[in-house]
PDB file of C-alpha atoms in Angstrom:
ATOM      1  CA  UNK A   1       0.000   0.000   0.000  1.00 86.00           C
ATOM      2  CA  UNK A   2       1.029   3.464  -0.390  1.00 81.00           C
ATOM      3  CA  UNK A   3      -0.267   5.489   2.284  1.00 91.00           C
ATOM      4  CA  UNK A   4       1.872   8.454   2.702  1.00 87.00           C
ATOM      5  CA  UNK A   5       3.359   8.631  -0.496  1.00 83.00           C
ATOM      6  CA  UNK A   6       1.720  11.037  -2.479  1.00 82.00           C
ATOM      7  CA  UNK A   7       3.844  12.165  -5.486  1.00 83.00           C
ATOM      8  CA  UNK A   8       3.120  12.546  -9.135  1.00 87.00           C
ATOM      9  CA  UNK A   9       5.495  10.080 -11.137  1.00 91.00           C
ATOM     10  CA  UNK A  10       5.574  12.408 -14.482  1.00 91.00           C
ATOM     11  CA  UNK A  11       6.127   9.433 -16.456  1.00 91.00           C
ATOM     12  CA  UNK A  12       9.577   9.401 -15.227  1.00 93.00           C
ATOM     13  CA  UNK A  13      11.677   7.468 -12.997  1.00 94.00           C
ATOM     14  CA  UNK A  14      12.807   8.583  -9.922  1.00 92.00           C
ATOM     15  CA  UNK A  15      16.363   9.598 -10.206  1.00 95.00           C
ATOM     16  CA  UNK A  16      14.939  11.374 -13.788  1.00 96.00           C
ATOM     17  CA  UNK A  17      12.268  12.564 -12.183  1.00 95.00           C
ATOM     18  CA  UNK A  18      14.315  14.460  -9.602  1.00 95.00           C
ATOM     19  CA  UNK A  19      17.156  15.738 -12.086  1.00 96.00           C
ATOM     20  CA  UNK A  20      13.852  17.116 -13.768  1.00 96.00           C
ATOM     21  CA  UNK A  21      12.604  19.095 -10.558  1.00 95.00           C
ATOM     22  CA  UNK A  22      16.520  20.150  -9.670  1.00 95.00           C
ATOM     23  CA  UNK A  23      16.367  21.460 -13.080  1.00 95.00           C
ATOM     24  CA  UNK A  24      13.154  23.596 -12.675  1.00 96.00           C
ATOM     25  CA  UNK A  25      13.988  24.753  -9.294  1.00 95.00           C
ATOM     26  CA  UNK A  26      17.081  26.161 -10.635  1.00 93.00           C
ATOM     27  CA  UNK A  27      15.656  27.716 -13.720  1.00 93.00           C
ATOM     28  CA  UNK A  28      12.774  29.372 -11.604  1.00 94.00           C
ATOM     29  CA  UNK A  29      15.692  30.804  -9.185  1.00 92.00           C
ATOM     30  CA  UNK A  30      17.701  31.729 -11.595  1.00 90.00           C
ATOM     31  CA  UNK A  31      15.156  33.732 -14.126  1.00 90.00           C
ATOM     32  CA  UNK A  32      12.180  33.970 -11.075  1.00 90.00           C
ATOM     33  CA  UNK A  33       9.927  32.839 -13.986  1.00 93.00           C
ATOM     34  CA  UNK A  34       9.500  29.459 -16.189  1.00 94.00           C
ATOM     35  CA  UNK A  35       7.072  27.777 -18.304  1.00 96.00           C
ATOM     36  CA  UNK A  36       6.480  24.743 -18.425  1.00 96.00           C
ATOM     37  CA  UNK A  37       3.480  21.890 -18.545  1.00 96.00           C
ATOM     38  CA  UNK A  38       0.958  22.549 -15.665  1.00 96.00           C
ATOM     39  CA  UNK A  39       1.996  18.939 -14.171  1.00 95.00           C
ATOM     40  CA  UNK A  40       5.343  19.694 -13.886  1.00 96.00           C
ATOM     41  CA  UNK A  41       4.902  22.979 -12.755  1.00 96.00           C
ATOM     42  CA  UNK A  42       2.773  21.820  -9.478  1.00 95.00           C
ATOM     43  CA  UNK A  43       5.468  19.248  -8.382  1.00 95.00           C
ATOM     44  CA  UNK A  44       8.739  21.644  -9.345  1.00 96.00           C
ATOM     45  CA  UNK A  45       6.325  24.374  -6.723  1.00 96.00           C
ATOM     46  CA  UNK A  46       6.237  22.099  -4.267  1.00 94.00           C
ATOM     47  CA  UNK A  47       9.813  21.950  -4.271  1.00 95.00           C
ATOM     48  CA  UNK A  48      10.367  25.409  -4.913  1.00 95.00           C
ATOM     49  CA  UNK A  49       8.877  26.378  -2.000  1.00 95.00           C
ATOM     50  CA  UNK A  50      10.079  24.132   0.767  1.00 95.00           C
ATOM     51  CA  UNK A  51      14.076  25.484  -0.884  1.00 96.00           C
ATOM     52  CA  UNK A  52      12.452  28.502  -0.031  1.00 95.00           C
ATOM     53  CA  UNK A  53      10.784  27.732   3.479  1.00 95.00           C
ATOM     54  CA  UNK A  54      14.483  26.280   4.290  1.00 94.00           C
ATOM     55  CA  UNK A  55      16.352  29.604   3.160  1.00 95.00           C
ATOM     56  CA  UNK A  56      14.506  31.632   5.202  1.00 94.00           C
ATOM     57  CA  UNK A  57      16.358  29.880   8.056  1.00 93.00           C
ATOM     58  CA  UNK A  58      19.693  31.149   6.407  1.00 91.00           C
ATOM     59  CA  UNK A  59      21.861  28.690   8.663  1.00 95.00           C
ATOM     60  CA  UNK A  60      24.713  26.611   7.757  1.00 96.00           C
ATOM     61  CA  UNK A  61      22.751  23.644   7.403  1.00 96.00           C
ATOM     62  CA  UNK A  62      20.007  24.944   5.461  1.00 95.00           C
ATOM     63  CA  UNK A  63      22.223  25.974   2.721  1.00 95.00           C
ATOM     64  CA  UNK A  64      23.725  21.924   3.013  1.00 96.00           C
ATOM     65  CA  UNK A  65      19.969  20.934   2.683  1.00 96.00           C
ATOM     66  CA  UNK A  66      19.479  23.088  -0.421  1.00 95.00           C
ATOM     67  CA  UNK A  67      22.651  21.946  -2.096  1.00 96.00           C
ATOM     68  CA  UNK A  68      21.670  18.683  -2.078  1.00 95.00           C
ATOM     69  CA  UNK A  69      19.071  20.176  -4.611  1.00 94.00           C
ATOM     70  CA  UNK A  70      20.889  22.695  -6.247  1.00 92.00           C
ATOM     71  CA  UNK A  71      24.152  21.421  -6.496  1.00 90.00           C
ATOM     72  CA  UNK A  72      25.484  24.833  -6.998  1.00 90.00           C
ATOM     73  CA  UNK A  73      26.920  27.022  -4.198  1.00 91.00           C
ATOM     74  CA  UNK A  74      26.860  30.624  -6.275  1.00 91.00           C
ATOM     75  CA  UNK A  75      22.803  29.805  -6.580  1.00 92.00           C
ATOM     76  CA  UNK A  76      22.739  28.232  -2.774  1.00 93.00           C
ATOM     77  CA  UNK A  77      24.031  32.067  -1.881  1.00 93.00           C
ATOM     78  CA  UNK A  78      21.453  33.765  -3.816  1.00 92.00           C
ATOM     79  CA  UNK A  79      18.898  31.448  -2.886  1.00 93.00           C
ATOM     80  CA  UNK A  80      19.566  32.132   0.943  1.00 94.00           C
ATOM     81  CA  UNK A  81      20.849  36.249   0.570  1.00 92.00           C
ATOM     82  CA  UNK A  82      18.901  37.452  -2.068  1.00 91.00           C
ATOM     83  CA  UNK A  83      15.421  35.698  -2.787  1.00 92.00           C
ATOM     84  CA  UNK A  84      14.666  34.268   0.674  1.00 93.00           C
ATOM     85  CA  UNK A  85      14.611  37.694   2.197  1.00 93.00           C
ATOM     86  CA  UNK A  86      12.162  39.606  -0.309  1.00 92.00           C
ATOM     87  CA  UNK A  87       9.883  36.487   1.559  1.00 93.00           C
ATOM     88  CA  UNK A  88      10.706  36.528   5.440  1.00 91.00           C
ATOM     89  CA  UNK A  89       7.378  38.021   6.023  1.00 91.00           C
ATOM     90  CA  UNK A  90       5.409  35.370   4.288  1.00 90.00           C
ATOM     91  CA  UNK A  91       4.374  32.205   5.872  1.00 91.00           C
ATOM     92  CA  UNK A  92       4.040  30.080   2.357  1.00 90.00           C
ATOM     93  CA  UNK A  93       3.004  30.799  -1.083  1.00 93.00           C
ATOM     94  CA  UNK A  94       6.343  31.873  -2.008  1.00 94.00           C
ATOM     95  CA  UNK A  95       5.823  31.060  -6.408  1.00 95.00           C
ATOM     96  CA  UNK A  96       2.055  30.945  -8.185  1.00 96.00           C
ATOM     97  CA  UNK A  97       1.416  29.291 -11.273  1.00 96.00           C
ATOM     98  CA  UNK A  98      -0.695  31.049 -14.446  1.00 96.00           C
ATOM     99  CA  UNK A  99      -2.415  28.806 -17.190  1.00 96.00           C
ATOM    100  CA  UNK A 100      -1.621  28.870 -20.158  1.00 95.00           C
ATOM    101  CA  UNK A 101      -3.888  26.891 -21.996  1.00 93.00           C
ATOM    102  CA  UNK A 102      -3.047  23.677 -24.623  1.00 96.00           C
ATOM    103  CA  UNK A 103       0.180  23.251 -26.548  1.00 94.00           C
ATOM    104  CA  UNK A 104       0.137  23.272 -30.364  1.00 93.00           C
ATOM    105  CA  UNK A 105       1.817  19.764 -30.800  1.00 91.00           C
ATOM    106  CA  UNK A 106       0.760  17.900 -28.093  1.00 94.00           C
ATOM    107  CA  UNK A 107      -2.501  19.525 -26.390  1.00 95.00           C
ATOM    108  CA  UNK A 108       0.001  19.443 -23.464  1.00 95.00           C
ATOM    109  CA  UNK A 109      -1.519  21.775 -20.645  1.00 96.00           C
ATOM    110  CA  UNK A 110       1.180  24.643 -20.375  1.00 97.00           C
ATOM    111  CA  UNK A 111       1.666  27.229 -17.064  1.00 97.00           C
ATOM    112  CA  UNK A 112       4.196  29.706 -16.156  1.00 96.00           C
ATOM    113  CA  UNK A 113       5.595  28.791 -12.527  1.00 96.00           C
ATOM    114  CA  UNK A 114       7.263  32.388 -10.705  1.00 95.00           C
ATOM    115  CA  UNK A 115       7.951  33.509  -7.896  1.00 94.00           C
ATOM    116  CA  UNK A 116       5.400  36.129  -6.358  1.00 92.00           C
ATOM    117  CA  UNK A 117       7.957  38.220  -4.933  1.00 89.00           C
ATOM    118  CA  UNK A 118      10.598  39.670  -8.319  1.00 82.00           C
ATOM    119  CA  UNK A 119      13.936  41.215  -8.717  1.00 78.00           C
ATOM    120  CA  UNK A 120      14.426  43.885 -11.295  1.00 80.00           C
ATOM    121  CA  UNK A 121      15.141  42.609 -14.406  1.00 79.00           C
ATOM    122  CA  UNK A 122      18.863  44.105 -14.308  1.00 80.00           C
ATOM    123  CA  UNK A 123      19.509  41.700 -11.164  1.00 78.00           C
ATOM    124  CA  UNK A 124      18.165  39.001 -12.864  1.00 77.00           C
ATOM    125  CA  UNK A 125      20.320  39.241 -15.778  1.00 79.00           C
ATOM    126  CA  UNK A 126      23.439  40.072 -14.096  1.00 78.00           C
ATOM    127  CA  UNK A 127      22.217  36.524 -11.451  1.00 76.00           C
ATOM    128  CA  UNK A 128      21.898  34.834 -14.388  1.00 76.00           C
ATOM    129  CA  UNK A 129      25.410  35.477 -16.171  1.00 78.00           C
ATOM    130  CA  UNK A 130      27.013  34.952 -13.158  1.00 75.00           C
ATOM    131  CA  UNK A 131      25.678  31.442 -12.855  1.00 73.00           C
ATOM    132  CA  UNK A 132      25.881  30.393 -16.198  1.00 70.00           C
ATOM    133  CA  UNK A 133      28.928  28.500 -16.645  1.00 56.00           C
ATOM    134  CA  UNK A 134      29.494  29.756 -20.306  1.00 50.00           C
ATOM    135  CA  UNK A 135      30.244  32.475 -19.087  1.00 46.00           C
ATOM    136  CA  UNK A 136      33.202  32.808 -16.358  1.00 48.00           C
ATOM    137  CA  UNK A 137      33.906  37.048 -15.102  1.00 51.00           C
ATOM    138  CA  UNK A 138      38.014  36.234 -14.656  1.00 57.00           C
ATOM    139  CA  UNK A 139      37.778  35.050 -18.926  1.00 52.00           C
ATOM    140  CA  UNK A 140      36.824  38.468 -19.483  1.00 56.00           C
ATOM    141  CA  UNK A 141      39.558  40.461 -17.528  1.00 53.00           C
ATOM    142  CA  UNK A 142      42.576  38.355 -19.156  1.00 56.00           C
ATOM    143  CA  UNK A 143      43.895  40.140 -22.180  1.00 62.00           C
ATOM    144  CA  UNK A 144      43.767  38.072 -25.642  1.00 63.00           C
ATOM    145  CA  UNK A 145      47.621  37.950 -26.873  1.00 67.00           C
ATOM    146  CA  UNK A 146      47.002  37.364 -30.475  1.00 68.00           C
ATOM    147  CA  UNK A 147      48.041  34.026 -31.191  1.00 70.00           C
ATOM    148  CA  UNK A 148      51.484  33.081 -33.166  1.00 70.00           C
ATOM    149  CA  UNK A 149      50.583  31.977 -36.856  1.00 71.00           C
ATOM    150  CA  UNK A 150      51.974  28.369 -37.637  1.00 67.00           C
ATOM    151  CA  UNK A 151      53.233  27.204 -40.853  1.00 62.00           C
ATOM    152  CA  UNK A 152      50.123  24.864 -42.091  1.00 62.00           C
ATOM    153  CA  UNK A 153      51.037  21.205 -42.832  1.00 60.00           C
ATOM    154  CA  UNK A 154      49.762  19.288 -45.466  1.00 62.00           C
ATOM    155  CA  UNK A 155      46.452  18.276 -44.974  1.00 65.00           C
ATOM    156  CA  UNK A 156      45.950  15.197 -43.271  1.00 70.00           C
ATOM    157  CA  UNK A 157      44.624  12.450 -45.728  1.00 70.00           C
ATOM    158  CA  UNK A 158      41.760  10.275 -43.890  1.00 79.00           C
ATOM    159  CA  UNK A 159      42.110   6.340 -44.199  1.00 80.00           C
ATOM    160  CA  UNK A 160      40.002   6.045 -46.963  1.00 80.00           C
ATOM    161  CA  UNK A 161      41.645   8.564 -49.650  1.00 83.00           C
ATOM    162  CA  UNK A 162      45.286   6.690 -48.005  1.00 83.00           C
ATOM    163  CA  UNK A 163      43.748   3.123 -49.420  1.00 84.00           C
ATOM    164  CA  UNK A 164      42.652   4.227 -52.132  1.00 86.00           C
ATOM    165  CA  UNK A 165      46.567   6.285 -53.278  1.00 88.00           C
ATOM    166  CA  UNK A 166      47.987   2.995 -51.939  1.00 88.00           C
ATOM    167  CA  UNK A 167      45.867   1.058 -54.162  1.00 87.00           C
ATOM    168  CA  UNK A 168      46.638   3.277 -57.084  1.00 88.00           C
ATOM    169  CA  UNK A 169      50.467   2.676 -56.471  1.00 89.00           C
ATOM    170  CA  UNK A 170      49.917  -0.539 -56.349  1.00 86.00           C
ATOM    171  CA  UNK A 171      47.995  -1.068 -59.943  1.00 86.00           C
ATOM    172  CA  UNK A 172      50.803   1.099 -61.354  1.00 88.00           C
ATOM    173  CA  UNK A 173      53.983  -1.019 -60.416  1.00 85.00           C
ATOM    174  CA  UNK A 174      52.095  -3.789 -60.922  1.00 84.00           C
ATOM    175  CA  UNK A 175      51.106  -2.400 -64.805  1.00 85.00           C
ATOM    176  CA  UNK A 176      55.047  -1.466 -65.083  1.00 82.00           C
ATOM    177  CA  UNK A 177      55.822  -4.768 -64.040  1.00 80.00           C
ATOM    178  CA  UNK A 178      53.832  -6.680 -67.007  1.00 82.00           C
ATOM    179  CA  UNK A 179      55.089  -3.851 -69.372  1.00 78.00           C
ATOM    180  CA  UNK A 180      58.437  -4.687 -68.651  1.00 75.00           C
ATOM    181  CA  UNK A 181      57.543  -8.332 -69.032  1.00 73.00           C
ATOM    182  CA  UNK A 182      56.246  -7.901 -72.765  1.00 68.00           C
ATOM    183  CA  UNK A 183      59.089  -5.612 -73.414  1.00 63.00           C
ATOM    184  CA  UNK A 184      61.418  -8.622 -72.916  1.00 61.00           C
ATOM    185  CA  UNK A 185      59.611 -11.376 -75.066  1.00 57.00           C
TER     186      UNK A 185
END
């Protein structure tokens, strides 16, 4: 029996079905706004909000507790410094969820998933860049030193074009051969 053990499978298995919520969590934290199917959107909230609940405490091992979530300690700082706060007067409903209505290819039922309290969009971008690992600040301070031009080798051949000049070699030493065969009779 399951008593107790209400969760919505998604279809998915459970270590897929948790990369899938990490993945949402992190999204909504990171852009404080996501869309996605309304399913998916209901269980990623759930999480979403106890991270949340869990920030608010701002201790040592809340932060451990979300980066077992969030495996990423520059979000697991903004998480706990910057979003938790604009919330320490709220007792729950921390993210709300809008319908969308059908998807064109599937008739999947879409929502956007945010979180009630926002940033200004310059804070989100500048959150965003900093997590994204594309893009890395110290990169940008180095100085480019324009790279030394090297003499180009020959193209490298690839195994097939080798066979086939090897072959080719081949059929002409072999035609020598016979024309210096028929030279001699």
């Amino acid at each position: 029996m399951r008593h107790g053990k209400k969760v919505k499978k998604l279809g998915r298995k459970k270590a897929h079905r948790l990369a899938l919520l990490r993945n949402l969590c992190r999204a909504l934290f990171i852009f404080e706004k996501i869309e996605t199917t309304l399913p998916k959107a209901k269980e990623a909230r759930r999480l979403a909000e106890h991270l949340i609940e869990y920030a608010k405490k701002n201790t040592l091992a809340a932060k451990r507790f979300i980066y077992r979530f969030i495996p990423d300690h520059k979000l697991v700082k903004i998480v706990c410094d910057e979003i938790a706060p604009k919330f320490a007067n709220r007792r729950g409903g921390y993210t709300r969820i809008y319908r969308l209505g059908p998807r064109l290819g599937d008739g999947a039922e879409m929502a956007i998933l945010e979180l009630t309290e926002k940033s200004e969009p310059e804070k989100i971008d500048q959150r965003r860049r900093l997590i994204e690992h594309r893009w890395l600040p110290e990169k940008e301070k180095k100085e480019e030193k324009p790279k030394k031009e090297k003499p180009k080798k020959e193209e490298k051949k690839t195994r097939k074009e080798k066979k086939q000049i090897a072959k080719k070699e081949k059929r002409e030493k072999k035609d020598k051969k016979q024309k210096k065969g028929k030279k001699k009779r």
